[in-house]
Coordinates of C-alpha atoms in Angstrom, one line a residue:
X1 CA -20.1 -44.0 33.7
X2 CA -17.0 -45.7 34.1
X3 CA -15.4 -46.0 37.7
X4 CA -12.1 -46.2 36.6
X5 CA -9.7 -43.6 37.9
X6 CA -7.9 -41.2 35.3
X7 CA -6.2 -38.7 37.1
X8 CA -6.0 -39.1 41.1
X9 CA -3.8 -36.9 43.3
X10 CA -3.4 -38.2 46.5
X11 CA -2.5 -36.1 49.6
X12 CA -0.6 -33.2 47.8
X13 CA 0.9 -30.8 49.7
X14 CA 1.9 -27.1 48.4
X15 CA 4.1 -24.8 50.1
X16 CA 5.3 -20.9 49.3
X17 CA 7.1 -18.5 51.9
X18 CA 4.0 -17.4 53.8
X19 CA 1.3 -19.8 53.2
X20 CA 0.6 -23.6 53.0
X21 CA -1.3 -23.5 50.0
X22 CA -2.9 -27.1 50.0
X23 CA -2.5 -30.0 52.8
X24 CA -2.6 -33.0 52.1
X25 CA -5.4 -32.2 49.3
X26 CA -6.9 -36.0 47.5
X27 CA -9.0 -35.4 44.5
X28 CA -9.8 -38.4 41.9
X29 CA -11.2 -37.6 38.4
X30 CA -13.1 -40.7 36.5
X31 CA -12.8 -41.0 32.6
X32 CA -16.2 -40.1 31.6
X33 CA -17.2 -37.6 34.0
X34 CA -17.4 -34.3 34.8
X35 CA -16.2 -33.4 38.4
X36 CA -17.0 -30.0 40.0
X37 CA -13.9 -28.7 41.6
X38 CA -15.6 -26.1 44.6
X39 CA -14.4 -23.5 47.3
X40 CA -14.3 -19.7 47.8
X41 CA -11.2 -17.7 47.8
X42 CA -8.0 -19.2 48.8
X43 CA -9.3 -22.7 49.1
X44 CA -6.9 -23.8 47.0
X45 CA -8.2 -24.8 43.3
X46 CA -6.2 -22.7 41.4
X47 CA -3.1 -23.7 43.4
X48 CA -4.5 -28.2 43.0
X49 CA -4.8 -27.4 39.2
X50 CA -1.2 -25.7 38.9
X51 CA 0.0 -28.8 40.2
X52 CA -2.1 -30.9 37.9
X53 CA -0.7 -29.0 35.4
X54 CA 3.0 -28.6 35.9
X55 CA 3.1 -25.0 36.9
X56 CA 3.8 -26.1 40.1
X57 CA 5.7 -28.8 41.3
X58 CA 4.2 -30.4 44.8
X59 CA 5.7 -30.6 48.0
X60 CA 4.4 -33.6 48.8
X61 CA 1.9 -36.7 47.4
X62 CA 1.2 -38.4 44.1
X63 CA -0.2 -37.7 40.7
X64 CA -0.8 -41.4 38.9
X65 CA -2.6 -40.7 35.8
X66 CA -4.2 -44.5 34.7
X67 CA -2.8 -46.1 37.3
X68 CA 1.0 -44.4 36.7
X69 CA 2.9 -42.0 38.3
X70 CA 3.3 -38.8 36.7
X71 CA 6.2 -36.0 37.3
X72 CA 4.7 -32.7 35.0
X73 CA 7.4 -29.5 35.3
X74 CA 5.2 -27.6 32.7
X75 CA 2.4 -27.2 30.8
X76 CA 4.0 -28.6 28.0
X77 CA 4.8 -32.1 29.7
X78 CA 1.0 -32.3 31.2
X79 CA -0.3 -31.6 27.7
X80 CA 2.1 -34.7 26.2
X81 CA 0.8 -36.8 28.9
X82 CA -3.0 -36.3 28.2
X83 CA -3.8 -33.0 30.6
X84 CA -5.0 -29.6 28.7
X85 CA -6.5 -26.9 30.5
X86 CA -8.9 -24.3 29.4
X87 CA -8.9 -20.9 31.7
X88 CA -11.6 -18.1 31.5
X89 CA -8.8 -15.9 29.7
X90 CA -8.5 -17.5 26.4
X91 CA -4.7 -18.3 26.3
X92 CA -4.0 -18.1 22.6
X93 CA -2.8 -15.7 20.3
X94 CA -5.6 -13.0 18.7
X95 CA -3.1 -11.8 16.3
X96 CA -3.1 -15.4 14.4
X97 CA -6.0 -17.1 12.8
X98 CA -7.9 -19.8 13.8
X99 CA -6.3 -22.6 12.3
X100 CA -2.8 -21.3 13.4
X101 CA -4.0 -21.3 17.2
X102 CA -5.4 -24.5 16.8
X103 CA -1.8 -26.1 15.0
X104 CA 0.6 -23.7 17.1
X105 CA 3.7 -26.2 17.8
X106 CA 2.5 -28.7 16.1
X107 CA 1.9 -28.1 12.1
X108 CA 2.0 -31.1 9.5
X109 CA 4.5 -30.7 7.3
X110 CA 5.4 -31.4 3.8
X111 CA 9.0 -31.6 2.6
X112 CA 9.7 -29.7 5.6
X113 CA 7.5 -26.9 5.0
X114 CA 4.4 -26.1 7.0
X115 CA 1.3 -27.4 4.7
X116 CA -0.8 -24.6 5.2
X117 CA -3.9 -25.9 3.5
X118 CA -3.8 -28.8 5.6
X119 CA -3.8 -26.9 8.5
X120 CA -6.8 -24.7 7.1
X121 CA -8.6 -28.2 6.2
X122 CA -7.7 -30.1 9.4
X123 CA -8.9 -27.4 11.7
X124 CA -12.3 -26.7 9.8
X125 CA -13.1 -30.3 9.9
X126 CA -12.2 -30.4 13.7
X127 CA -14.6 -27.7 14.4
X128 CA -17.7 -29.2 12.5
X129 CA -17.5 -31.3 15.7
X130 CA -18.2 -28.5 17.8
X131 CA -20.8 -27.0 15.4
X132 CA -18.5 -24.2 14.7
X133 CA -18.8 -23.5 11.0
X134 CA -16.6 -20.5 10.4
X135 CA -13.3 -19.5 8.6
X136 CA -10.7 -20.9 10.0
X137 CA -8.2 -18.2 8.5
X138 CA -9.5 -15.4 9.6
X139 CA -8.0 -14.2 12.8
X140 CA -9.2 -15.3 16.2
X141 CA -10.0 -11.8 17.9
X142 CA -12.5 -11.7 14.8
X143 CA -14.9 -13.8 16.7
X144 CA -16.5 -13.8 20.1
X145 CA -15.4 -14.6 23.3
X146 CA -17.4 -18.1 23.1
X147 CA -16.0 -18.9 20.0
X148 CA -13.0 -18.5 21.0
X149 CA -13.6 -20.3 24.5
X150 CA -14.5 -23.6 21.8
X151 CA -11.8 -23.2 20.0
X152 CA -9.5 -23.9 23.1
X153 CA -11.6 -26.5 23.9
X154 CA -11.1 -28.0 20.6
X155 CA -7.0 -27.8 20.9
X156 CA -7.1 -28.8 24.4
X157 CA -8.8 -32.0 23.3
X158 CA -7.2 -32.7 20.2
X159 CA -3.6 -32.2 21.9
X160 CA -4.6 -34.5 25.0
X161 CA -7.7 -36.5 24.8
X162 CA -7.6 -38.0 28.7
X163 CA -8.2 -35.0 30.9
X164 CA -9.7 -31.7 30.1
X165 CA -9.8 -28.8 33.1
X166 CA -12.1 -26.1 32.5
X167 CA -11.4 -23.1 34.5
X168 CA -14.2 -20.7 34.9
X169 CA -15.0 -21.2 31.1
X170 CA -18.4 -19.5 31.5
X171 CA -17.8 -16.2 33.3
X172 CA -17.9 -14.3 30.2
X173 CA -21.2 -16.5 28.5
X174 CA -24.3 -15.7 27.8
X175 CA -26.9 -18.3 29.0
X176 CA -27.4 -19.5 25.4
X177 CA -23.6 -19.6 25.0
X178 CA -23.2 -21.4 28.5
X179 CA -26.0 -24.0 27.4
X180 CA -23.8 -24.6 23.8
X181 CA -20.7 -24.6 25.9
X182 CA -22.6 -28.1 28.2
X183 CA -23.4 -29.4 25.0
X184 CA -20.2 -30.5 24.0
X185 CA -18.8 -30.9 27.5
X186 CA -21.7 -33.6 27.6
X187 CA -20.6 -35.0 24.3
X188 CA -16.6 -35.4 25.3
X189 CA -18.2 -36.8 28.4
X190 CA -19.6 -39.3 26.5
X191 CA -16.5 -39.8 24.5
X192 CA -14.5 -40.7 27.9
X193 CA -12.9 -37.8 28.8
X194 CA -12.5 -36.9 32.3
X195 CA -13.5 -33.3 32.8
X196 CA -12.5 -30.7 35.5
X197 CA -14.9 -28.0 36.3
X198 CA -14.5 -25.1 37.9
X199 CA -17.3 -22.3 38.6
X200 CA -18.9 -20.6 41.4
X201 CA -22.1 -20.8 39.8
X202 CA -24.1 -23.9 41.5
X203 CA -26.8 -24.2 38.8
X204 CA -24.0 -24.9 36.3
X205 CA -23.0 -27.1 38.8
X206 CA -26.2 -29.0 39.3
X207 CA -26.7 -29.0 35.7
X208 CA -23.8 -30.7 34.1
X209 CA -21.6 -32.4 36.9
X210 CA -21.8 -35.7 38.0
X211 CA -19.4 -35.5 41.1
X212 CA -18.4 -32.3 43.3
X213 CA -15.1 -31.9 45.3
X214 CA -14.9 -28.6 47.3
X215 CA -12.0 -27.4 49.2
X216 CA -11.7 -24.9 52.2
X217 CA -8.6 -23.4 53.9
X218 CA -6.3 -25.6 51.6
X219 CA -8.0 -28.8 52.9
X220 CA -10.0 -31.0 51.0
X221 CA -13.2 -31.0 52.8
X222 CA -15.2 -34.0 50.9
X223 CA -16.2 -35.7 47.8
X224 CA -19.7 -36.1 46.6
X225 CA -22.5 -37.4 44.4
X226 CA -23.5 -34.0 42.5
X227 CA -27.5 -35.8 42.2
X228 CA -27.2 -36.4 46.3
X229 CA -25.5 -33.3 47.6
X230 CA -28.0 -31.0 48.4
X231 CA -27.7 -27.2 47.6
X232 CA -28.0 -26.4 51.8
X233 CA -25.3 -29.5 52.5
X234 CA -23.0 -28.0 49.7
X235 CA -23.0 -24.4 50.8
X236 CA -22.2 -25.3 54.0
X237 CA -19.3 -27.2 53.1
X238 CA -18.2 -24.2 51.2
X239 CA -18.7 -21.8 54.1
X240 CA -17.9 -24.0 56.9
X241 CA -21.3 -23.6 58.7
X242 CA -23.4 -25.7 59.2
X243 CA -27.4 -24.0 58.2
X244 CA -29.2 -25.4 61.4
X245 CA -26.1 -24.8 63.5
X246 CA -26.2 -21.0 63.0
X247 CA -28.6 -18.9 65.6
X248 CA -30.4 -16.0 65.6
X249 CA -28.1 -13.3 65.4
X250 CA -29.6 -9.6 65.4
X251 CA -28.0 -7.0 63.9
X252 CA -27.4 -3.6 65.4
X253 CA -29.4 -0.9 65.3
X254 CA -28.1 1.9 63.2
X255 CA -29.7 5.2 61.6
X256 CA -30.6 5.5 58.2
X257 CA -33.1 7.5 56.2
X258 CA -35.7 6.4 53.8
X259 CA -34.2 8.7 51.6
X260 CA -33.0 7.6 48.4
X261 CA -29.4 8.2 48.0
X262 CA -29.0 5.8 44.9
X263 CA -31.0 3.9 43.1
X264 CA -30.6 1.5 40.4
X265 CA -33.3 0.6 37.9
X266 CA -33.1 -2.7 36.1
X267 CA -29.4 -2.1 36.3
X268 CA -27.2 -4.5 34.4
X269 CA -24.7 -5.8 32.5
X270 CA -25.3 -8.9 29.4
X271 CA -22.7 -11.1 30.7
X272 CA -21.5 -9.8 34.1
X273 CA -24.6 -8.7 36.2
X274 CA -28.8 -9.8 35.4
X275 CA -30.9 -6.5 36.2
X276 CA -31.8 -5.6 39.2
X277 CA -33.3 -2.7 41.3
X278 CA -31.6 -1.5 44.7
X279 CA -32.1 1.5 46.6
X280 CA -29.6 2.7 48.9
X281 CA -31.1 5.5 51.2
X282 CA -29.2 8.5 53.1
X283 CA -27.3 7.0 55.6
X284 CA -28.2 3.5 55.1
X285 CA -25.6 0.6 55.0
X286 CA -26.8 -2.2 52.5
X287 CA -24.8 -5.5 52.6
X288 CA -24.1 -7.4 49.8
X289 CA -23.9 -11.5 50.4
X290 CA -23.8 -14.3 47.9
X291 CA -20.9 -17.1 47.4
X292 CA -18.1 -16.3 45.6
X293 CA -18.6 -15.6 41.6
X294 CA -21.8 -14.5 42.9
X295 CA -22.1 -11.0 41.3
X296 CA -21.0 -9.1 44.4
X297 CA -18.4 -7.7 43.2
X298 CA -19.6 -7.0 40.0
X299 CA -22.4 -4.6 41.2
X300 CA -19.6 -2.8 43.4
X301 CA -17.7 -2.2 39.6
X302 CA -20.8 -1.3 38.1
X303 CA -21.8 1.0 40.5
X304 CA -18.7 3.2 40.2
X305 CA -18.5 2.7 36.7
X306 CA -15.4 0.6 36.4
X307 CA -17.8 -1.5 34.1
X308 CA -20.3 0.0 31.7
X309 CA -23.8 -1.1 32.1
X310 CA -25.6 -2.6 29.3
X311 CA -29.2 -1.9 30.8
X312 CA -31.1 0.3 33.5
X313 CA -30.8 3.9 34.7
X314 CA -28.4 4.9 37.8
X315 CA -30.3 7.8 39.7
X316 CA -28.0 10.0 42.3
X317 CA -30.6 11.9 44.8
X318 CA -33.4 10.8 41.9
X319 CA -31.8 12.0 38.9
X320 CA -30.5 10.3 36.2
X321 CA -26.3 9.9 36.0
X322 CA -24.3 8.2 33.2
X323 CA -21.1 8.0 34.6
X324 CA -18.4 7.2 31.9
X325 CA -15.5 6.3 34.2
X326 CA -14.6 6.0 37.8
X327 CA -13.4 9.9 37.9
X328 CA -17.1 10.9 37.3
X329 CA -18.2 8.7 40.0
X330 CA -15.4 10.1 42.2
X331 CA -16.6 13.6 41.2
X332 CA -20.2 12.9 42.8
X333 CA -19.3 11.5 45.7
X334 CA -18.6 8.0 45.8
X335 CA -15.6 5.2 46.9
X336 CA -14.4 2.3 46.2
X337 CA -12.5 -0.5 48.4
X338 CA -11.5 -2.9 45.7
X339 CA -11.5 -6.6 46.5
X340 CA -8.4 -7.3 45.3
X341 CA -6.4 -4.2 46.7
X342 CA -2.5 -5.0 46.3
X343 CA -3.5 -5.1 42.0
X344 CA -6.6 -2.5 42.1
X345 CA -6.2 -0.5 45.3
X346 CA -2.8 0.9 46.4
X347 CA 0.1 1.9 44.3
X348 CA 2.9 0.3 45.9
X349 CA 5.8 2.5 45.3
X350 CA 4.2 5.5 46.4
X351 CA 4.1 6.4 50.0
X352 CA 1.5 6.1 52.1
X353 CA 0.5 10.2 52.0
X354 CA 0.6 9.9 48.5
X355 CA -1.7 7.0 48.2
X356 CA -3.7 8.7 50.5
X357 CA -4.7 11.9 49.2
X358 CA -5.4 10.7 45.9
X359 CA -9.4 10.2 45.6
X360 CA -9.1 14.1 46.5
X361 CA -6.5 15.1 44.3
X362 CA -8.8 13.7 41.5
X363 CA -12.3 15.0 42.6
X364 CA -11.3 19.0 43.3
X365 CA -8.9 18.5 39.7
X366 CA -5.3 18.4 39.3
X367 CA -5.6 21.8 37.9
X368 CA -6.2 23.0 42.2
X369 CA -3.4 20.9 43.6
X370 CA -3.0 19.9 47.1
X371 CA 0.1 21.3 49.1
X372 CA 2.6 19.4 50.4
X373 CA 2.0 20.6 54.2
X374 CA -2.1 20.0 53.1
X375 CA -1.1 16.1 51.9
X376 CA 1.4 15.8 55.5
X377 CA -1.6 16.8 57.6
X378 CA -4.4 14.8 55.6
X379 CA -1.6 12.2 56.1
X380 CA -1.3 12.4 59.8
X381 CA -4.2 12.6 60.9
X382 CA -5.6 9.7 59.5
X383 CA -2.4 7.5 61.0
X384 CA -3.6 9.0 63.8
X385 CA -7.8 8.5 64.0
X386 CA -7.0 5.0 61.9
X387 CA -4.3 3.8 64.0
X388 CA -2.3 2.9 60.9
X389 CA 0.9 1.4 61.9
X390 CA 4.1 3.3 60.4
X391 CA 6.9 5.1 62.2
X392 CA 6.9 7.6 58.3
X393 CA 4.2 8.9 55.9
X394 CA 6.9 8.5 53.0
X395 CA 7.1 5.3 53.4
X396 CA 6.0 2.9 50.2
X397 CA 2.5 1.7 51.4
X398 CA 3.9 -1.8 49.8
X399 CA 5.9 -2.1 53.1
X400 CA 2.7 -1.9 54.7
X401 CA 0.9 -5.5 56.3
X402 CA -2.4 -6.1 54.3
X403 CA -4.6 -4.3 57.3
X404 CA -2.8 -1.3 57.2
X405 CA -2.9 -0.9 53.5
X406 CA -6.2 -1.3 53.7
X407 CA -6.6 1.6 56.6
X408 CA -4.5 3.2 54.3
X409 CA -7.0 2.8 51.6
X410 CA -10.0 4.3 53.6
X411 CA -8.5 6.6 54.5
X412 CA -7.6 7.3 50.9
X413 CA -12.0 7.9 50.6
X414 CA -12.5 9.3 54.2
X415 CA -10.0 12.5 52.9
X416 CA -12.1 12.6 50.0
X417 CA -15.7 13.1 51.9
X418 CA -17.9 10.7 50.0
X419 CA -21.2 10.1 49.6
X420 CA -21.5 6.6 49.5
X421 CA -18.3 4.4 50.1
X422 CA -18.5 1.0 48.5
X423 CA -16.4 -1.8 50.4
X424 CA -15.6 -5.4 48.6
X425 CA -14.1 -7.7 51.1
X426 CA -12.7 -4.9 53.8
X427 CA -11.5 -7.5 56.2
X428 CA -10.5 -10.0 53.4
X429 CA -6.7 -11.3 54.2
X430 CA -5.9 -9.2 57.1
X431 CA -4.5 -10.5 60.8
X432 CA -7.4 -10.6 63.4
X433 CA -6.4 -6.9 64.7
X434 CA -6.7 -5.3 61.9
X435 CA -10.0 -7.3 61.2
X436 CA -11.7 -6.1 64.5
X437 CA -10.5 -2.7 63.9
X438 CA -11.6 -2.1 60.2
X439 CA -15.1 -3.4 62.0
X440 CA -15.1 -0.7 64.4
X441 CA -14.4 1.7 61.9
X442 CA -17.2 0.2 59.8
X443 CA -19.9 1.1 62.4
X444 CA -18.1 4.7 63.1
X445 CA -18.5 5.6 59.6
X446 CA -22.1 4.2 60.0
X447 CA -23.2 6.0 63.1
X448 CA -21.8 9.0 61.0
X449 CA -24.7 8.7 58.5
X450 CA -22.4 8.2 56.0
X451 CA -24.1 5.4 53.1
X452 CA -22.2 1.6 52.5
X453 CA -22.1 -0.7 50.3
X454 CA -20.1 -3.6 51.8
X455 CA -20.1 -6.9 50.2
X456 CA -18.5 -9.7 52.2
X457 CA -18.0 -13.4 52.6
X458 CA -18.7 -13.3 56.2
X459 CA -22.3 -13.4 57.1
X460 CA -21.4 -12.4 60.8
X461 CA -20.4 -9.2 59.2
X462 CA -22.8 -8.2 57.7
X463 CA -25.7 -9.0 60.1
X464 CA -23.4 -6.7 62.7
X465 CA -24.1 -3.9 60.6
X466 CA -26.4 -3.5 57.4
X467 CA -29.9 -2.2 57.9
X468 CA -30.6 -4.2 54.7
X469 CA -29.0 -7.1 53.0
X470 CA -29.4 -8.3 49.0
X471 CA -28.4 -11.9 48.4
X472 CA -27.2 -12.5 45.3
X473 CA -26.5 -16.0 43.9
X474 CA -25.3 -17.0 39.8
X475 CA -25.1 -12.9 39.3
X476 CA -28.8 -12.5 40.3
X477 CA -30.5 -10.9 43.1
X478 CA -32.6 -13.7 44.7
X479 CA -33.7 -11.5 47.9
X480 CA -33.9 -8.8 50.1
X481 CA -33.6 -8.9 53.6
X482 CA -34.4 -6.7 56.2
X483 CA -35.4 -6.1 60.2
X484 CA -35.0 -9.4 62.1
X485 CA -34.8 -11.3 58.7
X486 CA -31.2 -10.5 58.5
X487 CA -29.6 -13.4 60.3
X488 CA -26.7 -15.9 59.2
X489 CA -29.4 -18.6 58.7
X490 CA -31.9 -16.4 56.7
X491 CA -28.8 -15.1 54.7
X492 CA -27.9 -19.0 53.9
X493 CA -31.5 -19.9 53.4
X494 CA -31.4 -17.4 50.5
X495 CA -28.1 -18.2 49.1
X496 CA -29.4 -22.0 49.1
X497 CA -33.1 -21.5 47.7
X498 CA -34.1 -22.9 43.6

């Protein structure tokens, strides 16, 4: 492999009005390599490859691409100078065909006129080196998402042949497609392009990369040898923790009944989710753990039927439910706390008692609607018992801090009187007040016998409260813990195992 530095970014610094996005952040890509880029949320990679590219301009540092400095204000510029990117959304156009995507910008001409048939001929030989044989004028949404995902890899590397980021290019691949997809990442290897790689999933990681940079906090935390970094070493990095540093920690005792509440049966989805069976019982609270890209959050989806599952039965106090949308699930008895809750949870216009009585609007009908003086007292009193801090219910719940919103957002299920509330990240984002105080909350709806579902980057968390916890890792469940198994070190153990 050659040693010789392509692209190198040396202590970049990224500022916005509430956050210092990336401090003093180094990363060096070789030509003929291809470099994990690592971290959980808000470590910074997507913010280090907006820079690369020109979407952002730093703050602070150097970009030298071979050995030069470098000055990108937008995509356009990095692709002149060598730099294409690939994202896990396919950024072309469906509406156009193949060959159009592939020439967009830059057609040959003949007598000033586009020359069609050299575009059709120029992009079907470019794709025999990808071992895509198809028609290049039929329209890209006519073929699959991995197609597709190829063909941006082909234009990527035919517009700039130096440096090619991949950003989560396999999160909608199957494991055949994934394996076609390392194929030719292998082979521009080979050719000397330097290649950016970001997943969360680590035995991609292990598979295909020669060299691994992980960030945390907007720091760069190290660079390593992918064949020397061991699996326990590298998780730790991601985490911050060190494995043998973390002790015993018991979780509380809590009630819960060996009754079945839910259970899932080989429940899955092709690309998003591998089968798997989980039961949650009548008052239990079952933590989800697992890095991130994991598949935490897309069990919580496919458990309230946000996503349709592509295998396995759902069974609601043993019987069989097909839920077609989130209103059915609603209907029966469950929540949701989204992960991402300013673009899936709240509806920031609206006022806080509207966003509140919501879930219960929906699951007694529209047809029975709730009173105004009904939605001011649901409204109150859960300001009130939740300690949510506004001076006015009609105030837009955008105006709200990020803890609030989210007390807002429980709230939104408590007035609903669920079944089984499913929490992604509760704590995620939110000042340490609000972060102790969703806690406590936690283990009063627990002690209430009400069923959970909380999935959640922090280990500590979960062992506080779950009577059971399922590790997942690559969109698998690898284990089960329960009693005194459920520790941070156990949990780590599992996310770290082959």
């Amino acid at each position: 492999m050659n040693t010789n530095p392509v692209l190198q970014l040396k202590r970049i610094h990224k500022k916005f009005p509430s956050v210092h996005a990336l401090k003093g952040v180094d990363f060096t890509l070789r030509a003929g390599e291809i470099h994990a880029l690592l971290g959980e949320n808000g470590a910074g990679k997507s913010t280090l490859i907006k820079v690369m590219t020109g979407v952002y301009q730093r703050d602070g540092g150097d970009i030298l691409l071979d050995g030069q400095p470098i000055f990108p204000t937008n995509t356009g510029d990095a692709q002149a100078l060598g730099i294409s990117t690939v994202y896990q959304e396919v950024n072309l156009l469906p509406n156009l065909t193949v060959a159009q995507n592939i020439y967009l910008g830059r057609e040959p001409r003949r007598f000033g006129l586009i020359n069609w048939g050299k575009v059709n001929r120029d992009a079907a030989e470019l794709l025999k080196g990808y071992d895509l044989d198809i028609d290049v004028t039929q329209p890209l949404s006519s073929y699959s998402i991995a197609v597709q995902q190829l063909i941006a890899i082909a234009r990527g590397v035919d517009m700039s042949a130096k440096v090619l980021i991949l950003d989560e290019p396999t999160a909608s691949l199957d494991a055949d497609e994934v394996q076609s997809l390392f194929r030719i990442m292998r082979d521009l290897r080979s050719k000397g392009i330097g290649i950016v790689f970001v997943t969360h999933f680590l035995d991609q990681v292990y598979a295909v990369c020669d060299r691994i940079t992980i960030l945390r906090s907007a720091e760069l935390v190290g660079e390593f040898e992918a064949a020397t970094l061991s699996r326990p070493e590298l998780i730790g990095h991601m985490l911050g923790k060190e494995l043998a540093a973390l002790g015993e920690h018991k979780p509380q005792s809590s009630h819960s009944s060996s009754e079945p509440l839910v259970e899932l049966k080989a429940l899955g989805h092709n690309t998003n989710l591998s089968p798997m069976d989980l039961t949650v019982g009548k008052g239990e609270v079952v933590g989800l753990a697992g890095l991130l890209g994991s598949g935490r959050t897309e069990l919580c989806r496919l458990l309230f039927a946000i996503d349709k599952r592509n295998s396995g039965q759902l069974l609601l106090d043993g019987k069989p439910v097909n839920f077609s949308a989130p209103r059915e699930a609603i209907i029966a008895g469950m929540g949701l706390c989204p992960e991402d809750r300013k673009h899936d949870g709240i509806l920031g216009q609206l006022s806080i008692r509207e966003n509140m009585i919501l879930a219960r609007q929906i699951k007694q009908g529209w047809w029975k609607f709730i009173s105004r003086k009904e939605q001011e007292e649901i409204a109150n009193r859960y300001v009130k018992e939740l300690n949510i801090a506004t001076s006015d219910i009609e105030k837009p719940i955008e105006q709200l801090s990020g803890g609030n919103q989210q007390k807002v957002i429980l709230a939104r299920w408590l007035a609903a009187d669920p079944r089984l509330l499913i929490l992604d990240e509760p704590t995620r984002g939110i000042d340490i007040g609000a972060h102790a105080e969703i806690i406590r909350l936690i283990r009063k709806l627990c002690a209430d016998g009400l069923s959970l579902v909380v999935a959640s980057s922090e280990l500590e968390e979960l062992v506080a409260f779950s009577n059971k916890v399922v590790v997942l890792r690559d969109r698998k469940k690898v284990a089960e813990l329960q009693g005194d198994d459920i520790n941070p070190q156990r949990i780590m153990q599992a996310i770290a195992s082959n």
